Short mmCIF file of C-alpha atoms and ligand atoms in Angstrom, two decimals:
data_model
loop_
_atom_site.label_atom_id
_atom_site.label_comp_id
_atom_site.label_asym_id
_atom_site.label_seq_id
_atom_site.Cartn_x
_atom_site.Cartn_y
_atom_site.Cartn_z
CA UNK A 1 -24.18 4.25 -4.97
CA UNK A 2 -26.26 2.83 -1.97
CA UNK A 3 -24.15 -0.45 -0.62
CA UNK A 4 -26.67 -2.93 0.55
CA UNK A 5 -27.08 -3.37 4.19
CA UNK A 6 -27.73 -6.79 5.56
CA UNK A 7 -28.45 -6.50 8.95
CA UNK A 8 -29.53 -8.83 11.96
CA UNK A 9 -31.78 -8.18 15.22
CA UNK A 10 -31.17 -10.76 17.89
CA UNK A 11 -33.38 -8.52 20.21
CA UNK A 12 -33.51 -10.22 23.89
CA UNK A 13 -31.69 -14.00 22.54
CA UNK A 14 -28.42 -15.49 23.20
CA UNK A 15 -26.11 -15.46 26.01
CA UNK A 16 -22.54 -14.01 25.93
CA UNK A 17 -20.69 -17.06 25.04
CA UNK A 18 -23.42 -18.11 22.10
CA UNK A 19 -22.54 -14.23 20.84
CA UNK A 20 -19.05 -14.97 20.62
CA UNK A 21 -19.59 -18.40 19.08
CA UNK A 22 -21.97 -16.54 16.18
CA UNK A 23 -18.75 -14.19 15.61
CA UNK A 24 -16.13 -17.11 15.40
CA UNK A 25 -18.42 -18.74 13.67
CA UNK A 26 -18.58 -15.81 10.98
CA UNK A 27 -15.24 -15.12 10.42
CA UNK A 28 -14.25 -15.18 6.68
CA UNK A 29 -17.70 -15.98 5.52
CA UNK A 30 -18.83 -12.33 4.77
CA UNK A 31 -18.70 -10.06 1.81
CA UNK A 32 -16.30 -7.23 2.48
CA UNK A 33 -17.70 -4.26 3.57
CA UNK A 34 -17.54 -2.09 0.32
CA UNK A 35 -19.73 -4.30 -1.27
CA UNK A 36 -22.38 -5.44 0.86
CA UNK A 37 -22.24 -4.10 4.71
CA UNK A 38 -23.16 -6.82 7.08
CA UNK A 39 -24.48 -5.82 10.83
CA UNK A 40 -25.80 -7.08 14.11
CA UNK A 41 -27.74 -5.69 16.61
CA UNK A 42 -27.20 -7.51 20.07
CA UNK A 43 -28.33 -6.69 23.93
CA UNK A 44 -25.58 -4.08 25.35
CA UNK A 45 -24.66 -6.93 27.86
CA UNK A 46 -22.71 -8.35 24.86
CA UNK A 47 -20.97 -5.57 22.50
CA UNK A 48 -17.80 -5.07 24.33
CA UNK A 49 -16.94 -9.03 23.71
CA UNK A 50 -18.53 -9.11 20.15
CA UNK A 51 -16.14 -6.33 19.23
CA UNK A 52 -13.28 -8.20 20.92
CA UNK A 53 -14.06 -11.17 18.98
CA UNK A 54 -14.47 -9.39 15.72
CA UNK A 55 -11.51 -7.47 15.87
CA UNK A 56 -10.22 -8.83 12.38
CA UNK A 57 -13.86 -9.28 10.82
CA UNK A 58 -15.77 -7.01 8.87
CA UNK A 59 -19.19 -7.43 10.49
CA UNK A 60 -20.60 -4.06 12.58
CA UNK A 61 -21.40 -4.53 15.87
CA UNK A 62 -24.59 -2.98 16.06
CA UNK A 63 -26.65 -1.49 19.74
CA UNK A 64 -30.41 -2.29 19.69
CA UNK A 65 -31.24 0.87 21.69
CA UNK A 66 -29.95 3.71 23.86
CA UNK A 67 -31.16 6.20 25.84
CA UNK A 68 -31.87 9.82 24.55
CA UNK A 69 -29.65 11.83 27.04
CA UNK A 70 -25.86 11.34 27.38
CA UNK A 71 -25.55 10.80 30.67
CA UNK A 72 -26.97 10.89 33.86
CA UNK A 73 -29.20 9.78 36.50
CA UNK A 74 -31.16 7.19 34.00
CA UNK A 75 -31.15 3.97 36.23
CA UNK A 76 -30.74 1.29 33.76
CA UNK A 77 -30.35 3.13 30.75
CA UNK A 78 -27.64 2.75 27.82
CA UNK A 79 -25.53 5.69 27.13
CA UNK A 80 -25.12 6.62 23.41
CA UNK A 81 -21.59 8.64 24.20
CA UNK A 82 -20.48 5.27 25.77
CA UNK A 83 -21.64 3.32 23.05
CA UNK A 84 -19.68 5.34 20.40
CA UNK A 85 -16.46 5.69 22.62
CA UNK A 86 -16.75 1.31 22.48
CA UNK A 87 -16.94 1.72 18.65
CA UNK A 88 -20.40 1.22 17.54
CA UNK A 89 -21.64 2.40 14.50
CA UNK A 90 -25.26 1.91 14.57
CA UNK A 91 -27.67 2.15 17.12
CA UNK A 92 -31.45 0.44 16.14
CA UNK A 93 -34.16 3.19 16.84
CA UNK A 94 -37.82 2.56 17.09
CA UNK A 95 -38.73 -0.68 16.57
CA UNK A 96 -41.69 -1.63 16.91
CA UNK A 97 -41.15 -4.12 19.62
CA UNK A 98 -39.63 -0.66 21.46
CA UNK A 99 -42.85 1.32 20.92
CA UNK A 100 -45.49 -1.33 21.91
CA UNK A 101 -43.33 -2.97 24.91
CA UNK A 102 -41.42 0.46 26.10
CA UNK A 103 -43.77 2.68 25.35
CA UNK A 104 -41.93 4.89 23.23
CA UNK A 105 -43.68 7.80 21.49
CA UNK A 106 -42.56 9.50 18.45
CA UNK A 107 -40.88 11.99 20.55
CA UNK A 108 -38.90 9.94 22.63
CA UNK A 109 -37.79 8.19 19.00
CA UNK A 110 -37.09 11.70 17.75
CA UNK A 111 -34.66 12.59 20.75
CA UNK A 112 -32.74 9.39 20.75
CA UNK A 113 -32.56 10.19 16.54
CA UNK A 114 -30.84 12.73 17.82
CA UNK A 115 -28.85 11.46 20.59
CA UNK A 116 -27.06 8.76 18.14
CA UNK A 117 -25.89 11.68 15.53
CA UNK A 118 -24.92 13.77 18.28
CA UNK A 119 -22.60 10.91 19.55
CA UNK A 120 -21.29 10.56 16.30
CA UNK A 121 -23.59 6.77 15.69
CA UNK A 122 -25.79 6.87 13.06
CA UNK A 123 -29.51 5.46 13.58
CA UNK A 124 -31.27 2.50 11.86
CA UNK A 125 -34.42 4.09 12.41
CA UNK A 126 -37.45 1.48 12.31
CA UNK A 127 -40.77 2.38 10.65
CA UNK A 128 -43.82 0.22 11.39
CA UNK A 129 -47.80 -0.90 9.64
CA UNK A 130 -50.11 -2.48 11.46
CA UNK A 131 -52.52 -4.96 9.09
CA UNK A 132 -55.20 -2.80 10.92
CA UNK A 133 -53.52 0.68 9.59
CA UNK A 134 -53.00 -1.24 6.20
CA UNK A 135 -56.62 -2.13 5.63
CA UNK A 136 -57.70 0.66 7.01
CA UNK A 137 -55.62 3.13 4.06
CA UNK A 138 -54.18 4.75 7.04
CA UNK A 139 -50.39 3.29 5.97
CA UNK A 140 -49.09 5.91 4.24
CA UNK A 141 -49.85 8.48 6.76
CA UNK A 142 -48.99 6.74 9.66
CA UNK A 143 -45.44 5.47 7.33
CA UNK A 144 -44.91 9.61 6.28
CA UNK A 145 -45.61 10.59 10.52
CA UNK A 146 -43.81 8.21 11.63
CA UNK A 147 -40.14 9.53 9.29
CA UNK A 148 -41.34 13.10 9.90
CA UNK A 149 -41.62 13.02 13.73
CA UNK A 150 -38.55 11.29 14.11
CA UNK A 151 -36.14 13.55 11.80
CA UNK A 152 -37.68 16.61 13.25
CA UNK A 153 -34.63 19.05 13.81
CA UNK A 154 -32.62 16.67 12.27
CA UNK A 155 -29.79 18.52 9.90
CA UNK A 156 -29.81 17.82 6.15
CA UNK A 157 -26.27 16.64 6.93
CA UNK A 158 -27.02 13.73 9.37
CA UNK A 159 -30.10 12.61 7.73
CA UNK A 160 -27.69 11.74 4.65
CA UNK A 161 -26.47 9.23 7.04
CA UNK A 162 -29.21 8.06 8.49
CA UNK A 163 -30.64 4.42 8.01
CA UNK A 164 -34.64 3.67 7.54
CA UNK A 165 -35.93 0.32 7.94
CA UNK A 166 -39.78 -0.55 6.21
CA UNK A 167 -40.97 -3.01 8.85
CA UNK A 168 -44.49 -4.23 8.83
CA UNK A 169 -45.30 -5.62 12.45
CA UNK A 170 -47.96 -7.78 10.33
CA UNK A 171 -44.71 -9.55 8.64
CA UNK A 172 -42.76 -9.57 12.18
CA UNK A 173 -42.35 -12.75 13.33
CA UNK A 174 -44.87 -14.21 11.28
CA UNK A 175 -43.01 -16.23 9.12
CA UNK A 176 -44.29 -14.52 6.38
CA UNK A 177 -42.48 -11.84 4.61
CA UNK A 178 -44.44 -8.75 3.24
CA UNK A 179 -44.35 -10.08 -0.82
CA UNK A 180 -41.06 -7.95 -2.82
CA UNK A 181 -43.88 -5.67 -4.35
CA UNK A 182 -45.28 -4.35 -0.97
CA UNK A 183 -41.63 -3.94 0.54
CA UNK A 184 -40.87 -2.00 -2.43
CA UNK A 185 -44.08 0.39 -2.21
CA UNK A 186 -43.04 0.75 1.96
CA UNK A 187 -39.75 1.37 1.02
CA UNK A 188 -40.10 4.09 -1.68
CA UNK A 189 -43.22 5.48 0.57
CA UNK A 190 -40.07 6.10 2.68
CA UNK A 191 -37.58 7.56 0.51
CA UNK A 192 -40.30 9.84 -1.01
CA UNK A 193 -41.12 11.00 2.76
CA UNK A 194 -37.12 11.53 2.88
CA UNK A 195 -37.48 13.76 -0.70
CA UNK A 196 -40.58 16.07 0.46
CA UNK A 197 -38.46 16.77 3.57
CA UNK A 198 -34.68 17.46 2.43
CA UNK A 199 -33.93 16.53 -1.58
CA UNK A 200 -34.52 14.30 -4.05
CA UNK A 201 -30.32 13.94 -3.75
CA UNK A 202 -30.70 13.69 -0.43
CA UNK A 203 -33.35 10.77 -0.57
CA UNK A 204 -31.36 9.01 -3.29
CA UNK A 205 -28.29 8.35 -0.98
CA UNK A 206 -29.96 6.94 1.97
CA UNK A 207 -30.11 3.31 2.22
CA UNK A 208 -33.77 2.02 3.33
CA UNK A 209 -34.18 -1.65 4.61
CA UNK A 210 -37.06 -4.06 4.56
CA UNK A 211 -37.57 -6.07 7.76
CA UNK A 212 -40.64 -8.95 9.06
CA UNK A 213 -39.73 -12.58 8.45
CA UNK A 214 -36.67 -12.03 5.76
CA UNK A 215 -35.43 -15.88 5.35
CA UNK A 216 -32.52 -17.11 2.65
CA UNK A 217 -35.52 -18.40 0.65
CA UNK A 218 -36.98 -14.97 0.20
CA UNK A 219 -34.33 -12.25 0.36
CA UNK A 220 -32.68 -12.23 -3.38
CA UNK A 221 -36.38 -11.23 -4.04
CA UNK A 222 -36.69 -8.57 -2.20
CA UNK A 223 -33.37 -7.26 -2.65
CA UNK A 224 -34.39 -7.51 -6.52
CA UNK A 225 -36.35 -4.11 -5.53
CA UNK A 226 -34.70 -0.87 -6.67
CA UNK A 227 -35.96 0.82 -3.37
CA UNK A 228 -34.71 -1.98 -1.35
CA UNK A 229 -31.18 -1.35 0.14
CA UNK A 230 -30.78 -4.07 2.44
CA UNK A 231 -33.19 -5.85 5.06
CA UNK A 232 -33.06 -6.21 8.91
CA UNK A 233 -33.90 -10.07 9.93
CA UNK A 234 -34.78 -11.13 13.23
CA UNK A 235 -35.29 -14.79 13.72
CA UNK A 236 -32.99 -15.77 10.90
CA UNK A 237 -29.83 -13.52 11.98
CA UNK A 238 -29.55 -16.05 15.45
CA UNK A 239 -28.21 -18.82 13.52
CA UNK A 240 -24.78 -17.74 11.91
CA UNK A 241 -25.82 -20.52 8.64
CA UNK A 242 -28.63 -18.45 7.82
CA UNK A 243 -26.67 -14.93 8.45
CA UNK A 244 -24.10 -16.25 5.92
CA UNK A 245 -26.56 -17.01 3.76
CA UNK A 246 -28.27 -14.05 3.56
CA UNK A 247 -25.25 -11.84 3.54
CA UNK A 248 -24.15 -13.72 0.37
CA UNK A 249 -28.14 -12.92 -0.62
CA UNK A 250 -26.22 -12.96 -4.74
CA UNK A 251 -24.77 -16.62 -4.57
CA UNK A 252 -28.30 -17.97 -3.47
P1 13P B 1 -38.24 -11.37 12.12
O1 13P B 1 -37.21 -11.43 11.00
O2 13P B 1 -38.01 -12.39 13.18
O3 13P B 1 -39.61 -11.31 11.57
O4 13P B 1 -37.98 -9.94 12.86
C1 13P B 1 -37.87 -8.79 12.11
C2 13P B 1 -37.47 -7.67 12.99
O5 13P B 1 -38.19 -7.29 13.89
C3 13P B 1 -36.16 -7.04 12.72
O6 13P B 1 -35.98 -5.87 13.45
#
């Protein structure tokens, strides 16, 4: 059984003391963990006091990004052994935001793939669509590539753990979602790509999330999809009303 996943992005918001408010704030308000995960990614500069503040809670504490090697002389960079050694369990990979902004190429997404499992993290591994891809009828390819490249040399073993994410940077930050049918066909484009490369089995077991403009107003939809696991909100995961609310997606 896939347990949904409902998981924020604050990307580059908040301050240290509003992240510690948002985890007060959430204490006691979320489904346990069995029955519907809840996560959020937040800037590095935060995690170690998140986690200190959620001791008791069953929210993950979730890294946006990390760099691909361990260690080193990386000026600047996040290390994924140091994340893991402060307890985090998931480490964003490839957003879109990432690839446009940082300029990260499908390689650099497939070595930090690697760099979470190898540090014992497991990735939430972002998928984009341009409209322009979309029209176009280039979205399927560009959707299959963009799985493909970044599970190359991946083991059959880790990508049962892995995390996908369907997010249309058309829907990002739009305000508008993608409609329930159109995350559904993004997410089982996904889980299909999963199939041709490891199993049917395999692709059955991994949870794949739908992300661009999720809201309380529109998620029991989408999570009404059979091929929708979970979602990753941006905008809406800042304020810790809306979080509850769409981590408690069923009492809407
Ligand atoms: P919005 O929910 O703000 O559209 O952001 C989605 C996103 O980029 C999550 O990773």
């Amino acid at each position: 059984m896939r347990i949904p996943l409902i998981a924020g992005n604050w990307k580059m918001n908040k301050s240290v003391t509003e992240a510690r408010q948002f985890i007060d704030a959430v204490q006691g308000q979320l489904p346990q963990a069995d029955v519907i995960e809840t996560a959020v990614a937040a800037p590095t500069l935060f995690l170690q006091t998140m986690l200190d503040a959620n001791a008791e809670g069953t929210l993950r504490v979730a890294a946006e990004t990390c760099y691909y090697e361990d260690e080193g002389a990386y000026t600047g960079e996040t290390s994924p052994r140091a994340l893991h050694e402060m307890g985090i369990p998931y480490t964003i990979v490839g957003h879109s935001e990432r690839r446009r902004y940082f300029n990260e190429t499908d390689d650099v997404i497939n070595r930090k793939v690697q760099a979470v499992f190898r540090n014992g993290m497991t990735p939430i591994l972002c998928c984009d669509e341009t409209m322009g891809r979309r029209t176009a009828g280039e979205k399927i390819h560009w959707v299959v590539n963009q799985v493909s490249t970044a599970l190359k040399g991946v083991s059959a073993e880790d990508a049962a753990k892995i995390v996908v994410a369907y997010e249309p940077s058309w829907a990002i930050g739009s305000g508008t979602s993608a409609s329930s049918d159109q995350a559904e066909e993004g997410c089982y484009l996904i889980r299909q790509t999963l199939a041709d490369i490891y199993s049917d089995d395999l692709a059955n077991g991994v949870r794949v999330l739908y992300g661009g403009s999720v809201k309380p107003d529109n998620i029991a939809g989408l999570m009404a999809k059979s091929n929708v696991d979970g979602v990753l909100a941006g905008g809406s995961s800042l304020d810790e009303t809306s979080f509850i609310q769409l981590a408690n997606y069923q009492n809407l």
